[in-house]
Coordinates of C-alpha atoms and ligand atoms in Angstrom, one line a residue:
M894 CA -13.3 8.8 22.6
D895 CA -15.0 9.4 19.3
I896 CA -12.3 11.5 17.6
L897 CA -13.9 10.9 14.3
D898 CA -17.3 12.2 15.3
A899 CA -15.7 15.4 16.6
K900 CA -13.6 15.6 13.5
L901 CA -16.7 15.3 11.3
A902 CA -18.3 18.3 13.1
S903 CA -15.3 20.4 12.1
E904 CA -15.4 19.2 8.5
T905 CA -16.4 22.5 7.1
S906 CA -13.1 24.0 7.9
R907 CA -11.4 21.0 6.3
R908 CA -13.4 21.5 3.2
R909 CA -12.3 25.1 3.0
F910 CA -8.7 24.1 3.6
L911 CA -8.8 21.6 0.7
S912 CA -10.5 23.9 -1.8
R913 CA -8.0 26.6 -0.9
A914 CA -5.1 24.2 -1.5
A915 CA -6.7 23.4 -4.8
L916 CA -7.3 27.0 -5.8
G917 CA -3.9 28.1 -4.7
G918 CA -2.5 25.5 -7.1
A919 CA 0.1 24.3 -4.6
G920 CA -1.6 21.0 -4.3
L921 CA -3.1 18.5 -6.6
L922 CA -3.3 20.3 -9.9
A923 CA 0.0 22.2 -10.4
A924 CA 3.6 21.3 -10.1
P925 CA 4.8 21.4 -6.5
A926 CA 6.0 24.9 -5.9
L927 CA 9.3 24.0 -4.3
A928 CA 11.7 21.3 -5.0
Q929 CA 13.4 21.4 -1.6
Q930 CA 15.9 18.7 -2.1
M931 CA 17.0 15.9 -4.3
V932 CA 17.1 12.3 -3.1
D933 CA 19.2 9.5 -4.5
L934 CA 16.9 6.6 -4.9
R935 CA 19.6 4.1 -5.9
L936 CA 17.7 2.2 -8.6
P937 CA 19.6 0.2 -11.2
G938 CA 19.7 1.7 -14.6
G939 CA 20.4 5.2 -13.3
N940 CA 18.2 8.2 -13.5
A941 CA 17.3 7.7 -9.9
E942 CA 17.5 11.3 -8.6
R943 CA 14.1 12.4 -7.3
T944 CA 12.8 15.5 -5.8
L945 CA 11.8 15.5 -2.1
T946 CA 8.6 17.6 -1.8
S947 CA 6.2 18.6 1.0
A948 CA 3.9 20.6 -1.4
F949 CA 1.0 18.2 -1.4
P950 CA -2.0 18.8 1.0
G951 CA -1.7 16.8 4.1
K952 CA 1.7 15.5 3.2
G953 CA 5.1 16.1 4.7
N954 CA 8.4 15.2 3.0
M955 CA 7.8 12.7 0.3
I956 CA 9.7 11.4 -2.8
L957 CA 8.1 12.8 -5.8
Q958 CA 7.5 10.2 -8.5
R959 CA 4.9 12.1 -10.5
V960 CA 2.7 15.1 -10.0
H961 CA -0.4 14.5 -12.1
P962 CA -2.0 12.3 -10.8
P963 CA 0.1 12.2 -7.6
L964 CA 2.6 9.4 -7.0
L965 CA 4.5 10.0 -3.7
E966 CA 6.9 7.6 -2.1
T967 CA 7.7 7.3 1.6
P968 CA 11.4 7.8 2.3
M969 CA 12.9 4.7 3.8
E970 CA 14.0 6.2 7.1
V971 CA 10.4 6.8 8.0
F972 CA 10.0 3.0 8.5
D973 CA 12.9 3.1 11.0
R974 CA 11.1 5.4 13.4
S975 CA 8.0 3.3 13.9
V976 CA 6.2 0.3 12.5
F977 CA 3.2 2.7 11.9
T978 CA 3.7 5.0 9.0
P979 CA 2.6 8.6 9.9
N980 CA -0.4 9.8 7.8
D981 CA 1.5 12.8 6.5
Q982 CA 4.3 10.5 5.1
F983 CA 2.1 7.6 3.9
F984 CA 2.7 6.9 0.2
V985 CA 0.2 8.1 -2.4
R986 CA -0.8 6.5 -5.7
W987 CA -3.7 7.4 -8.0
H988 CA -4.4 6.2 -11.6
W989 CA -6.4 9.1 -12.9
A990 CA -5.9 12.8 -12.3
D991 CA -9.6 13.8 -11.9
I992 CA -9.6 13.5 -8.1
P993 CA -12.1 15.6 -6.0
T994 CA -10.1 18.3 -4.1
S995 CA -12.9 18.6 -1.5
I996 CA -15.6 16.3 -0.2
D997 CA -18.9 17.5 1.1
V998 CA -19.3 15.4 4.2
E999 CA -23.1 16.2 4.4
T1000 CA -24.0 15.1 1.0
F1001 CA -21.5 12.3 0.5
R1002 CA -23.2 8.9 0.1
L1003 CA -21.9 5.4 0.0
N1004 CA -24.2 3.5 -2.4
V1005 CA -24.7 -0.3 -2.2
F1006 CA -26.6 -1.8 -5.1
G1007 CA -26.8 -4.6 -7.7
H1008 CA -27.5 -8.2 -6.6
V1009 CA -29.0 -7.2 -3.2
N1010 CA -32.5 -7.1 -1.7
R1011 CA -32.3 -3.4 -0.7
R1012 CA -30.3 -0.7 -2.3
L1013 CA -28.6 1.5 0.3
S1014 CA -27.4 5.1 0.2
I1015 CA -25.4 5.5 3.4
S1016 CA -24.4 8.9 4.8
L1017 CA -21.1 9.3 6.7
A1018 CA -23.1 9.9 9.9
Q1019 CA -24.8 6.6 9.4
L1020 CA -21.5 4.8 8.5
L1021 CA -19.9 6.2 11.7
K1022 CA -22.7 4.6 13.8
L1023 CA -22.1 1.0 12.7
P1024 CA -20.1 -1.4 14.9
R1025 CA -16.4 -0.5 14.6
V1026 CA -13.3 -2.5 14.2
E1027 CA -9.7 -1.4 14.2
M1028 CA -6.8 -3.3 12.6
A1029 CA -3.2 -2.8 11.7
A1030 CA -2.5 -3.6 8.1
V1031 CA 0.1 -2.9 5.5
N1032 CA -1.1 -1.1 2.3
Q1033 CA 1.5 -2.2 -0.3
C1034 CA 1.3 -1.3 -4.0
S1035 CA 1.5 -4.3 -6.3
G1036 CA 4.5 -2.6 -7.9
N1037 CA 6.3 -1.7 -4.8
S1038 CA 10.1 -2.0 -5.6
R1039 CA 9.4 -2.2 -9.3
G1040 CA 12.3 0.1 -10.0
L1041 CA 14.6 -2.7 -8.9
F1042 CA 13.3 -5.2 -11.6
Q1043 CA 16.0 -6.4 -13.9
P1044 CA 15.7 -6.1 -16.8
P1045 CA 13.7 -3.0 -16.1
V1046 CA 9.9 -2.8 -16.7
P1047 CA 7.7 0.1 -17.5
G1048 CA 5.6 1.6 -14.7
A1049 CA 6.2 3.8 -11.7
Q1050 CA 9.9 3.3 -10.7
W1051 CA 9.3 2.8 -7.0
R1052 CA 12.0 1.8 -4.6
H1053 CA 10.6 0.2 -1.4
G1054 CA 8.5 3.1 -0.2
A1055 CA 5.2 2.3 -2.0
M1056 CA 3.9 0.8 1.2
G1057 CA 2.8 1.9 4.6
N1058 CA 1.4 0.4 7.8
A1059 CA -1.5 2.1 9.6
K1060 CA -4.1 1.2 12.3
W1061 CA -7.3 1.4 10.2
L1062 CA -10.6 2.2 12.0
G1063 CA -13.9 1.4 10.3
V1064 CA -16.7 -1.0 9.8
R1065 CA -16.8 -4.5 8.4
L1066 CA -17.8 -4.7 4.7
R1067 CA -19.8 -7.8 5.7
D1068 CA -22.0 -5.7 8.1
V1069 CA -22.8 -3.3 5.3
L1070 CA -23.5 -6.1 2.8
D1071 CA -25.7 -7.8 5.3
I1072 CA -27.8 -4.7 5.8
A1073 CA -28.3 -4.6 2.0
G1074 CA -29.0 -8.3 1.9
V1075 CA -26.9 -10.1 -0.6
K1076 CA -29.0 -12.3 -3.0
A1077 CA -28.3 -15.9 -3.7
G1078 CA -26.1 -16.2 -6.7
A1079 CA -23.8 -13.3 -5.9
V1080 CA -20.4 -13.9 -7.3
Q1081 CA -18.3 -10.8 -6.8
V1082 CA -18.4 -7.3 -5.3
R1083 CA -17.2 -4.3 -7.3
F1084 CA -15.9 -1.2 -5.7
N1085 CA -15.9 2.2 -7.4
A1086 CA -14.9 5.7 -6.2
L1087 CA -15.1 9.4 -6.7
D1088 CA -12.0 9.7 -8.9
Q1089 CA -12.5 9.8 -12.7
P1090 CA -10.5 9.2 -15.8
V1091 CA -9.4 12.4 -17.5
V1092 CA -9.5 10.9 -21.0
A1093 CA -12.9 10.2 -22.5
G1094 CA -13.5 6.5 -22.8
A1095 CA -10.6 5.5 -20.5
P1096 CA -11.7 2.9 -17.9
D1097 CA -12.8 4.3 -14.5
F1098 CA -10.7 2.7 -11.7
E1099 CA -12.7 0.0 -10.0
K1100 CA -11.8 -3.4 -8.4
S1101 CA -13.7 -6.5 -7.3
L1102 CA -13.4 -9.1 -4.7
D1103 CA -15.0 -12.6 -4.6
I1104 CA -18.2 -12.5 -2.5
D1105 CA -16.8 -14.9 0.2
H1106 CA -13.7 -12.7 0.5
A1107 CA -15.9 -9.6 0.7
R1108 CA -17.8 -11.2 3.5
D1109 CA -14.9 -12.7 5.5
G1110 CA -15.3 -10.2 8.3
E1111 CA -11.8 -8.8 7.8
V1112 CA -12.3 -6.6 4.8
M1113 CA -13.2 -3.2 6.1
I1114 CA -14.5 0.2 5.0
A1115 CA -12.1 2.5 6.9
F1116 CA -12.7 6.1 7.9
G1117 CA -9.8 6.3 10.4
M1118 CA -6.1 6.0 10.0
N1119 CA -3.7 6.0 12.9
G1120 CA -6.4 7.8 15.0
Q1121 CA -7.2 10.5 12.5
Q1122 CA -9.4 10.9 9.5
L1123 CA -7.9 9.7 6.2
P1124 CA -5.8 12.3 4.4
L1125 CA -7.7 13.4 1.2
L1126 CA -4.9 11.8 -0.9
N1127 CA -5.2 8.5 0.9
G1128 CA -9.0 8.3 0.2
F1129 CA -11.0 10.6 2.5
P1130 CA -13.7 10.1 3.6
C1131 CA -13.5 6.3 3.4
R1132 CA -11.6 3.5 1.7
L1133 CA -11.5 -0.2 1.4
I1134 CA -9.0 -2.2 3.6
V1135 CA -8.2 -5.7 2.2
P1136 CA -5.8 -7.1 4.9
G1137 CA -3.1 -9.3 3.4
W1138 CA -3.9 -8.2 -0.2
Y1139 CA -2.0 -5.8 -2.5
S1140 CA -3.3 -2.3 -2.3
T1141 CA -4.8 -2.2 -5.9
Y1142 CA -8.0 -3.5 -4.1
W1143 CA -7.8 -0.9 -1.4
V1144 CA -10.2 1.5 -3.3
K1145 CA -10.0 5.1 -2.0
M1146 CA -12.8 7.6 -1.8
L1147 CA -15.1 4.6 -2.0
N1148 CA -18.7 5.6 -2.9
S1149 CA -20.0 2.6 -4.8
I1150 CA -20.3 -1.0 -3.8
E1151 CA -22.0 -3.2 -6.5
V1152 CA -22.9 -6.9 -5.8
L1153 CA -22.4 -8.8 -9.1
P1154 CA -24.1 -12.0 -10.2
A1155 CA -21.2 -12.7 -12.5
P1156 CA -17.4 -12.1 -12.4
D1157 CA -16.3 -8.6 -13.1
D1158 CA -15.2 -8.4 -16.7
H1159 CA -14.2 -4.7 -16.6
Y1160 CA -10.7 -3.5 -17.5
W1161 CA -9.1 -3.3 -14.0
M1162 CA -9.9 -6.9 -13.3
A1163 CA -9.9 -8.5 -16.7
K1164 CA -6.8 -6.7 -18.2
A1165 CA -4.8 -4.8 -15.6
Y1166 CA -3.1 -6.0 -12.4
R1167 CA -2.7 -9.5 -13.5
V1168 CA 0.3 -11.7 -12.7
P1169 CA 1.6 -14.9 -14.4
A1170 CA -0.2 -17.9 -13.0
T1171 CA 3.2 -19.5 -12.3
P1172 CA 4.9 -20.2 -8.9
G1173 CA 5.9 -16.8 -7.4
A1174 CA 4.4 -15.0 -10.5
N1175 CA 7.8 -15.6 -12.2
V1176 CA 8.4 -15.8 -16.0
M1177 CA 11.5 -15.4 -18.2
P1178 CA 12.2 -11.8 -19.2
G1179 CA 10.4 -11.1 -22.5
Q1180 CA 8.2 -14.2 -22.2
K1181 CA 4.7 -13.8 -23.6
G1182 CA 1.5 -15.7 -23.9
F1183 CA 1.4 -17.1 -20.4
P1184 CA -1.9 -17.5 -18.5
T1185 CA -2.5 -14.8 -15.8
V1186 CA -4.6 -14.4 -12.7
P1187 CA -5.6 -11.2 -10.9
I1188 CA -2.9 -10.2 -8.4
N1189 CA -4.1 -11.2 -4.9
R1190 CA -2.3 -12.1 -1.6
M1191 CA 0.9 -10.5 -0.5
I1192 CA 4.1 -12.5 0.2
P1193 CA 6.6 -12.1 3.0
R1194 CA 9.1 -9.3 2.7
S1195 CA 11.7 -7.6 5.0
W1196 CA 14.0 -4.6 4.9
V1197 CA 17.0 -3.1 6.8
T1198 CA 16.0 0.3 7.8
S1199 CA 18.7 1.2 10.4
L1200 CA 21.3 1.7 7.6
P1201 CA 20.8 3.4 4.3
E1202 CA 22.0 1.8 1.1
G1203 CA 25.6 2.8 0.4
Q1204 CA 26.3 4.0 3.9
Q1205 CA 29.9 4.4 5.1
I1206 CA 30.4 3.6 8.7
A1207 CA 33.4 3.3 11.1
F1208 CA 34.6 -0.2 11.3
E1209 CA 33.6 -2.3 14.4
P1210 CA 33.8 -6.0 14.8
S1211 CA 30.0 -6.1 15.0
I1212 CA 27.1 -3.7 14.6
P1213 CA 23.4 -3.6 15.6
V1214 CA 21.1 -3.8 12.6
G1215 CA 17.4 -3.5 12.5
G1216 CA 14.4 -3.0 10.2
I1217 CA 10.9 -4.2 9.4
A1218 CA 9.2 -7.3 8.1
L1219 CA 5.9 -8.2 6.7
G1220 CA 4.3 -11.6 6.6
G1221 CA 2.2 -11.0 3.6
D1222 CA -1.2 -12.7 4.0
C1223 CA -0.3 -13.9 7.5
G1224 CA 2.0 -13.0 10.4
V1225 CA 5.8 -12.8 10.6
A1226 CA 7.3 -16.0 12.2
K1227 CA 11.0 -15.2 12.2
V1228 CA 13.6 -12.9 10.6
D1229 CA 17.2 -13.7 10.1
V1230 CA 20.0 -11.4 9.1
S1231 CA 23.4 -11.9 7.3
S1232 CA 26.4 -9.6 6.6
D1233 CA 28.3 -11.9 4.3
G1234 CA 25.9 -12.1 1.4
G1235 CA 23.7 -14.9 2.7
R1236 CA 26.4 -17.5 3.8
T1237 CA 25.9 -17.1 7.5
W1238 CA 22.6 -16.1 9.1
Y1239 CA 21.9 -14.7 12.5
K1240 CA 18.7 -14.7 14.5
T1241 CA 16.9 -11.5 15.3
I1242 CA 14.5 -10.4 17.9
L1243 CA 11.0 -9.4 16.8
G1244 CA 9.3 -6.3 18.2
P1245 CA 5.7 -6.4 19.5
D1246 CA 3.1 -8.1 17.4
E1247 CA 0.8 -5.1 16.5
G1248 CA -1.5 -7.3 14.3
T1249 CA -1.1 -10.1 11.8
Y1250 CA -1.2 -7.9 8.7
G1251 CA 1.0 -5.1 10.1
L1252 CA 4.7 -4.5 9.9
R1253 CA 6.9 -6.1 12.6
R1254 CA 10.1 -4.6 13.9
W1255 CA 13.2 -6.8 14.0
D1256 CA 16.6 -6.1 15.6
G1257 CA 19.8 -8.1 15.5
R1258 CA 23.6 -7.9 15.4
V1259 CA 26.0 -8.9 12.7
P1260 CA 29.8 -9.1 12.4
L1261 CA 31.5 -6.7 10.0
R1262 CA 34.5 -7.0 7.7
R1263 CA 36.6 -4.0 6.7
G1264 CA 35.4 -2.7 3.3
A1265 CA 32.2 -3.8 1.6
N1266 CA 29.5 -5.7 3.5
S1267 CA 26.3 -7.0 2.0
I1268 CA 23.6 -7.0 4.6
M1269 CA 20.7 -9.3 3.8
V1270 CA 17.5 -9.9 5.7
R1271 CA 15.1 -12.8 5.3
C1272 CA 11.5 -13.2 6.7
W1273 CA 9.6 -16.5 7.2
N1274 CA 5.9 -16.0 7.6
T1275 CA 3.5 -18.1 9.9
K1276 CA 2.6 -20.1 6.8
R1277 CA 6.2 -21.2 6.7
V1278 CA 6.9 -19.3 3.4
A1279 CA 10.4 -17.8 3.4
Q1280 CA 11.7 -15.0 1.1
P1281 CA 13.6 -16.5 -1.9
M1282 CA 17.2 -15.5 -2.7
K1283 CA 16.5 -15.0 -6.4
P1284 CA 14.4 -12.0 -7.7
I1285 CA 11.5 -12.9 -9.9
W1286 CA 10.6 -11.1 -13.1
N1287 CA 7.2 -10.4 -14.8
P1288 CA 6.3 -7.6 -17.2
G1289 CA 4.1 -5.7 -14.8
G1290 CA 6.9 -5.4 -12.2
F1291 CA 4.6 -6.9 -9.6
M1292 CA 5.1 -8.9 -6.4
R1293 CA 8.8 -8.3 -5.7
G1294 CA 9.6 -10.4 -2.6
N1295 CA 13.2 -11.7 -2.8
I1296 CA 15.8 -11.1 0.0
E1297 CA 16.9 -7.6 -0.3
T1298 CA 20.5 -6.5 0.1
T1299 CA 21.8 -3.3 1.8
N1300 CA 25.4 -2.6 0.8
I1301 CA 27.5 -0.7 3.4
I1302 CA 31.2 0.1 3.6
A1303 CA 33.1 -0.1 6.9
V1304 CA 36.3 2.0 7.0
Ligands
MTE762 N1 -10.2 5.4 -6.0 C1 -9.0 4.9 -6.2 N2 -8.5 4.0 -5.3 C2 -7.3 3.4 -5.4 C3 -6.5 3.7 -6.6 C4 -7.0 4.7 -7.5 O1 -6.3 5.0 -8.5 N3 -8.2 5.2 -7.3 N4 -5.2 3.1 -6.6 C5 -5.0 1.9 -5.9 C6 -3.6 1.5 -5.8 S1 -2.9 0.8 -7.2 C7 -2.8 1.8 -4.7 S2 -1.2 1.3 -4.7 C8 -3.4 2.4 -3.5 C9 -2.6 3.4 -2.9 O2 -3.0 3.8 -1.7 P1 -2.5 5.2 -1.0 O3 -2.5 6.2 -2.1 O4 -3.4 5.4 0.1 O5 -1.2 4.9 -0.5 O6 -4.7 2.8 -3.8 C10 -5.5 2.0 -4.5 N5 -6.9 2.6 -4.5
MO763 MO1 -0.7 0.1 -6.7

């Protein structure tokens, strides 16, 4: 039953494995030894050829966006196999390259301090003893699909694979905060981790949530992912899960929880990961001087996964088509699909509901024409928000959510 307790006992071997990977140079610090294959990422603006690599510790085949610090994208076909993204193909994103390559599970402590009655220094053994919760939730980078922004914007040129869905096992952040005893007048909670900037004076990666959000009973400290411990690159030994919110808040290798009596004015809240305070975070390309807010709740999205972009298929009067959908900050209500560029829409059947914040499978059938067919898919969430036709633009390349098109050719 308690896989994680058992796993913890065998941590010594894990530690050795990780340090060997680091020493061997095949992992975090050196260029991946083998570029097995190239993959065409089909981004506008060209230069979309990427290396597929499996040279990172705990990771299978991934699209290599950057080595140092690692940025690894999940190949789209992974999402066609299951709504749960396997740990070894779950995307990876870090801001700074000074990432511990091993964690001592005996001495690791999660510190809770600041505007609390009691400072805590929680060991992993203690954390594992708190009441547990498990929840499916999509971890999606704020800049997922940024590579499709037109005109292009700087930043990691992700296609759609800077996201993943897992069953997260852990404890409620609220329970931990209650043990510390939050003092009256608390405003936000700031989360910091074991990774460090490599450049002196650069801002350490840390993020904050409003106190009521932190205490909503849904935000979790997770140590389990799809029934296993977290891969090191996804935040071993524990990370924050903020269901329905973009993953910039999902702090990995979490070791510091600070309750603040005033809003966090540090770099990563005050300056970075901010979006225009406009409907849909949309501004005119090149527009400047607009008010911004910290990026927050996700919006509905959906993708075709049964057919890759550009696929040639044998003509048939109609074909099955399927994929995945995400409600955003609530569940998926319905998904429609079109094969004529959005003029005619067909209903799809939704797969099992694995949890409000998780991915949902959809399957349908569309007519085909000979030649080019634009397959489009549109999700409505349970708050009745539907994906818009028109892409948004903002300088950060954040919050893409428009209806996506998969072009196929029937011959
Ligand atoms: N400690 C730490 N946590 C972090 C980050 C980071 O740089 N350091 N990046 C955040 C961002 S922007 C993303 S997209 C997610 C990526 O999570 P993953 O690597 O598990 O997919 O981690 C978040 N948590
Ligand atoms: Mo991100």
